[in-house]
CSV table of N, CA and C in Angstrom, one decimal:
chain,number,residue,atom,x,y,z
A,1,UNK,N,270.5,310.0,139.9
A,1,UNK,CA,270.7,309.1,141.5
A,1,UNK,C,271.6,309.5,142.7
A,2,UNK,N,272.5,309.2,141.7
A,2,UNK,CA,273.7,309.8,142.8
A,2,UNK,C,273.9,310.8,142.6
A,3,UNK,N,272.8,311.9,142.9
A,3,UNK,CA,273.2,313.5,142.9
A,3,UNK,C,274.1,313.3,144.3
A,4,UNK,N,274.4,312.6,145.3
A,4,UNK,CA,274.6,312.7,146.8
A,4,UNK,C,276.8,312.8,146.6
A,5,UNK,N,276.8,312.0,145.4
A,5,UNK,CA,277.9,312.0,145.0
A,5,UNK,C,278.4,313.4,144.5
A,6,UNK,N,277.7,313.5,143.5
A,6,UNK,CA,278.3,315.2,143.1
A,6,UNK,C,278.2,316.5,144.5
A,7,UNK,N,278.0,316.3,145.8
A,7,UNK,CA,278.2,316.9,146.8
A,7,UNK,C,279.9,317.4,147.7
A,8,UNK,N,279.6,315.4,147.2
A,8,UNK,CA,281.1,315.6,148.3
A,8,UNK,C,282.2,315.7,147.1
A,9,UNK,N,282.4,316.1,146.3
A,9,UNK,CA,283.9,316.6,145.4
A,9,UNK,C,284.3,314.9,145.3
A,10,UNK,N,284.8,314.5,144.3
A,10,UNK,CA,285.7,313.3,144.2
A,10,UNK,C,286.6,313.4,143.8
A,11,UNK,N,287.6,312.7,144.1
A,11,UNK,CA,289.6,312.3,144.5
A,11,UNK,C,289.7,311.2,143.7
A,12,UNK,N,290.4,312.2,142.6
A,12,UNK,CA,290.3,311.6,141.0
A,12,UNK,C,290.8,310.2,141.0
A,13,UNK,N,292.5,310.7,142.5
A,13,UNK,CA,293.1,308.8,142.5
A,13,UNK,C,292.1,307.3,143.1
A,14,UNK,N,291.0,307.8,143.8
A,14,UNK,CA,290.0,306.8,144.4
A,14,UNK,C,289.7,306.9,143.0
A,15,UNK,N,288.7,307.1,142.4
A,15,UNK,CA,288.4,307.2,141.3
A,15,UNK,C,288.7,306.4,140.5
A,16,UNK,N,289.9,307.0,139.9
A,16,UNK,CA,290.1,305.4,139.5
A,16,UNK,C,290.6,304.0,140.0
A,17,UNK,N,290.4,304.1,140.7
A,17,UNK,CA,291.1,302.4,141.7
A,17,UNK,C,289.9,302.2,141.8
A,18,UNK,N,288.7,302.9,142.1
A,18,UNK,CA,287.7,302.3,141.6
A,18,UNK,C,287.2,301.7,140.0
A,19,UNK,N,287.6,302.9,139.8
A,19,UNK,CA,287.0,302.3,137.7
A,19,UNK,C,288.0,300.9,138.0
A,20,UNK,N,289.7,300.2,137.9
A,20,UNK,CA,289.5,298.9,137.9
A,20,UNK,C,288.9,298.6,139.0
A,21,UNK,N,289.2,298.2,140.1
A,21,UNK,CA,287.9,297.7,140.7
A,21,UNK,C,286.7,296.7,139.7
A,22,UNK,N,285.5,297.4,139.6
A,22,UNK,CA,284.3,297.7,139.1
A,22,UNK,C,285.3,296.9,137.2
A,23,UNK,N,286.1,297.9,136.9
A,23,UNK,CA,286.5,296.6,135.4
A,23,UNK,C,287.3,295.4,135.4
A,24,UNK,N,287.3,294.8,136.8
A,24,UNK,CA,288.0,293.9,136.8
A,24,UNK,C,286.9,292.5,136.8
A,25,UNK,N,286.6,293.1,138.4
A,25,UNK,CA,285.7,292.3,138.7
A,25,UNK,C,285.1,291.9,137.7
A,26,UNK,N,283.7,293.2,136.7
A,26,UNK,CA,282.9,292.8,135.7
A,26,UNK,C,283.7,291.6,134.7
A,27,UNK,N,284.9,292.0,134.6
A,27,UNK,CA,285.5,290.7,133.3
A,27,UNK,C,285.9,289.7,134.4
A,28,UNK,N,285.3,289.8,135.2
A,28,UNK,CA,286.4,288.3,136.7
A,28,UNK,C,287.2,287.8,136.2
A,29,UNK,N,287.9,289.2,136.5
A,29,UNK,CA,289.4,289.1,137.4
A,29,UNK,C,289.3,289.2,138.5
A,30,UNK,N,289.3,288.0,139.2
A,30,UNK,CA,289.4,288.2,140.5
A,30,UNK,C,290.8,288.5,141.0
A,31,UNK,N,291.4,287.8,140.7
A,31,UNK,CA,292.9,288.5,142.0
A,31,UNK,C,293.6,289.9,141.0
A,32,UNK,N,292.4,290.2,140.0
A,32,UNK,CA,293.2,291.0,139.7
A,32,UNK,C,292.2,292.5,140.4
A,33,UNK,N,290.7,292.4,141.0
A,33,UNK,CA,289.9,293.2,141.3
A,33,UNK,C,290.8,292.9,142.9
A,34,UNK,N,290.7,292.2,143.8
A,34,UNK,CA,291.5,291.7,144.7
A,34,UNK,C,292.6,292.7,145.4
A,35,UNK,N,293.7,292.8,144.0
A,35,UNK,CA,294.5,293.6,144.7
A,35,UNK,C,294.3,294.9,144.3
A,36,UNK,N,293.2,295.7,143.7
A,36,UNK,CA,293.3,296.9,143.1
A,36,UNK,C,292.4,297.0,144.1
A,37,UNK,N,291.8,296.7,144.9
A,37,UNK,CA,291.1,296.6,146.0
A,37,UNK,C,291.6,297.1,147.4
A,38,UNK,N,293.8,296.3,147.4
A,38,UNK,CA,293.8,295.9,148.1
A,38,UNK,C,295.0,297.8,147.9
A,39,UNK,N,294.8,298.4,146.8
A,39,UNK,CA,295.5,299.1,146.7
A,39,UNK,C,294.8,300.3,146.8
A,40,UNK,N,293.6,299.9,146.9
A,40,UNK,CA,292.7,301.0,147.0
A,40,UNK,C,292.6,301.9,148.1
A,41,UNK,N,292.2,300.4,149.4
A,41,UNK,CA,292.4,300.9,150.7
A,41,UNK,C,293.4,302.0,150.9
A,42,UNK,N,295.0,301.4,150.5
A,42,UNK,CA,296.3,301.9,150.6
A,42,UNK,C,296.0,303.2,150.3
A,43,UNK,N,295.8,303.8,149.3
A,43,UNK,CA,295.6,304.8,148.8
A,43,UNK,C,294.8,305.8,149.9
A,44,UNK,N,293.5,305.1,150.2
A,44,UNK,CA,292.7,305.5,151.0
A,44,UNK,C,293.1,306.2,152.4
A,45,UNK,N,293.5,305.5,153.5
A,45,UNK,CA,294.7,305.3,153.8
A,45,UNK,C,295.7,307.1,154.3
A,46,UNK,N,296.3,306.6,153.0
A,46,UNK,CA,297.6,308.2,152.8
A,46,UNK,C,296.7,308.9,152.5
A,47,UNK,N,295.8,308.9,151.8
A,47,UNK,CA,294.7,310.5,151.7
A,47,UNK,C,294.5,310.7,152.9
A,48,UNK,N,293.9,310.4,153.8
A,48,UNK,CA,293.2,310.4,154.9
A,48,UNK,C,294.5,310.5,156.1
A,49,UNK,N,295.5,310.1,156.0
A,49,UNK,CA,296.4,310.1,156.9
A,49,UNK,C,297.1,311.9,155.9
A,50,UNK,N,297.8,311.7,155.4
A,50,UNK,CA,297.3,313.6,155.1
A,50,UNK,C,296.4,314.2,154.7
A,51,UNK,N,295.7,314.6,155.1
A,51,UNK,CA,294.4,315.1,155.4
A,51,UNK,C,294.3,315.7,153.9
A,52,UNK,N,294.0,315.0,152.8
A,52,UNK,CA,293.8,315.9,151.6
A,52,UNK,C,292.2,315.5,151.2
A,53,UNK,N,291.6,315.2,151.7
A,53,UNK,CA,290.3,314.4,152.0
A,53,UNK,C,288.9,315.3,152.9
A,54,UNK,N,288.0,315.7,153.0
A,54,UNK,CA,286.5,316.2,153.4
A,54,UNK,C,285.8,314.9,154.2
A,55,UNK,N,285.8,315.2,155.5
A,55,UNK,CA,284.7,314.2,156.4
A,55,UNK,C,283.7,313.5,155.1
A,56,UNK,N,283.3,314.9,154.8
A,56,UNK,CA,282.4,313.9,153.8
A,56,UNK,C,282.9,313.3,153.1
A,57,UNK,N,283.9,313.3,152.1
A,57,UNK,CA,284.6,311.7,151.1
A,57,UNK,C,285.6,311.2,151.9
A,58,UNK,N,285.4,311.0,153.3
A,58,UNK,CA,285.9,310.4,153.6
A,58,UNK,C,285.0,309.3,154.2
A,59,UNK,N,284.2,309.7,154.8
A,59,UNK,CA,282.2,309.2,155.2
A,59,UNK,C,282.1,308.5,153.6
A,60,UNK,N,282.3,309.4,152.3
A,60,UNK,CA,281.9,307.5,151.7
A,60,UNK,C,283.0,307.2,151.3
A,61,UNK,N,284.0,307.0,151.0
A,61,UNK,CA,285.4,306.2,150.4
A,61,UNK,C,285.3,305.1,151.3
A,62,UNK,N,285.2,305.6,152.7
A,62,UNK,CA,285.0,304.0,153.9
A,62,UNK,C,283.9,303.2,153.3
A,63,UNK,N,282.4,304.0,153.0
A,63,UNK,CA,281.4,303.3,153.1
A,63,UNK,C,281.7,302.4,151.9
A,64,UNK,N,282.5,303.2,150.6
A,64,UNK,CA,282.6,302.4,149.7
A,64,UNK,C,283.8,300.7,149.6
A,65,UNK,N,284.5,301.3,150.3
A,65,UNK,CA,285.7,300.7,150.4
A,65,UNK,C,284.6,299.3,151.8
A,66,UNK,N,283.7,299.6,152.7
A,66,UNK,CA,283.5,298.1,153.3
A,66,UNK,C,282.7,297.6,152.8
A,67,UNK,N,281.6,298.0,151.8
A,67,UNK,CA,280.8,297.6,150.3
A,67,UNK,C,281.9,296.4,149.7
A,68,UNK,N,282.8,297.2,148.6
A,68,UNK,CA,283.9,296.4,148.6
A,68,UNK,C,284.7,295.0,149.1
A,69,UNK,N,285.0,295.2,149.9
A,69,UNK,CA,284.9,294.8,150.6
A,69,UNK,C,284.3,293.1,152.0
A,70,UNK,N,283.1,293.3,151.5
A,70,UNK,CA,281.3,292.7,151.3
A,70,UNK,C,281.5,292.3,150.0
A,71,UNK,N,282.1,292.5,149.1
A,71,UNK,CA,281.5,292.3,147.8
A,71,UNK,C,282.8,291.0,147.6
A,72,UNK,N,283.3,291.3,147.6
A,72,UNK,CA,284.8,290.1,147.4
A,72,UNK,C,284.7,289.5,148.6
A,73,UNK,N,284.6,289.1,149.5
A,73,UNK,CA,284.8,288.1,150.6
A,73,UNK,C,285.3,286.9,150.4
A,74,UNK,N,284.2,286.7,149.7
A,74,UNK,CA,284.1,285.3,149.0
A,74,UNK,C,284.8,285.2,147.6
A,75,UNK,N,285.7,286.0,147.0
A,75,UNK,CA,285.4,286.4,145.6
A,75,UNK,C,287.0,285.8,145.3
A,76,UNK,N,286.9,284.4,144.6
A,76,UNK,CA,288.9,283.6,144.6
A,76,UNK,C,288.2,282.8,143.2
A,77,UNK,N,288.9,281.8,143.1
A,77,UNK,CA,288.9,281.0,142.0
A,77,UNK,C,288.7,280.0,142.4
A,78,UNK,N,288.6,279.8,143.5
A,78,UNK,CA,288.8,278.7,144.5
A,78,UNK,C,287.4,277.8,143.9
A,79,UNK,N,286.7,278.9,143.7
A,79,UNK,CA,285.1,278.9,143.6
A,79,UNK,C,284.9,278.1,142.9
A,80,UNK,N,284.9,278.8,141.5
A,80,UNK,CA,285.1,278.2,140.1
A,80,UNK,C,284.6,277.4,139.9
A,81,UNK,N,283.7,276.6,139.2
A,81,UNK,CA,284.0,275.5,138.8
A,81,UNK,C,284.5,275.1,137.5
A,82,UNK,N,285.2,273.8,136.9
A,82,UNK,CA,286.0,274.0,135.6
A,82,UNK,C,284.2,273.8,134.4
A,83,UNK,N,284.0,274.1,133.3
A,83,UNK,CA,283.4,274.2,132.1
A,83,UNK,C,283.2,272.8,131.6
A,84,UNK,N,284.5,272.4,131.4
A,84,UNK,CA,284.4,271.1,130.8
A,84,UNK,C,284.1,269.8,131.9
A,85,UNK,N,284.1,270.1,132.6
A,85,UNK,CA,283.7,268.8,133.6
A,85,UNK,C,281.7,268.3,133.6
């Protein structure tokens, strides 16, 4: 299904942060997911500046960053309705 990922090679640091984002988002830890997203963006910029990513990796991880940002645009606790009301 995701054969294209095998071709770009994975960056271990970014993949670990992605795992944190997914885990926190799936468990409804909204603040932690957003912090992990900020960490992901910072690490991605750091790796790009250091030249440690290939062009394919940059394209892939930039697309993932955009998708996570879109997904978490309105990802806040303010939107949650209390269950006891």
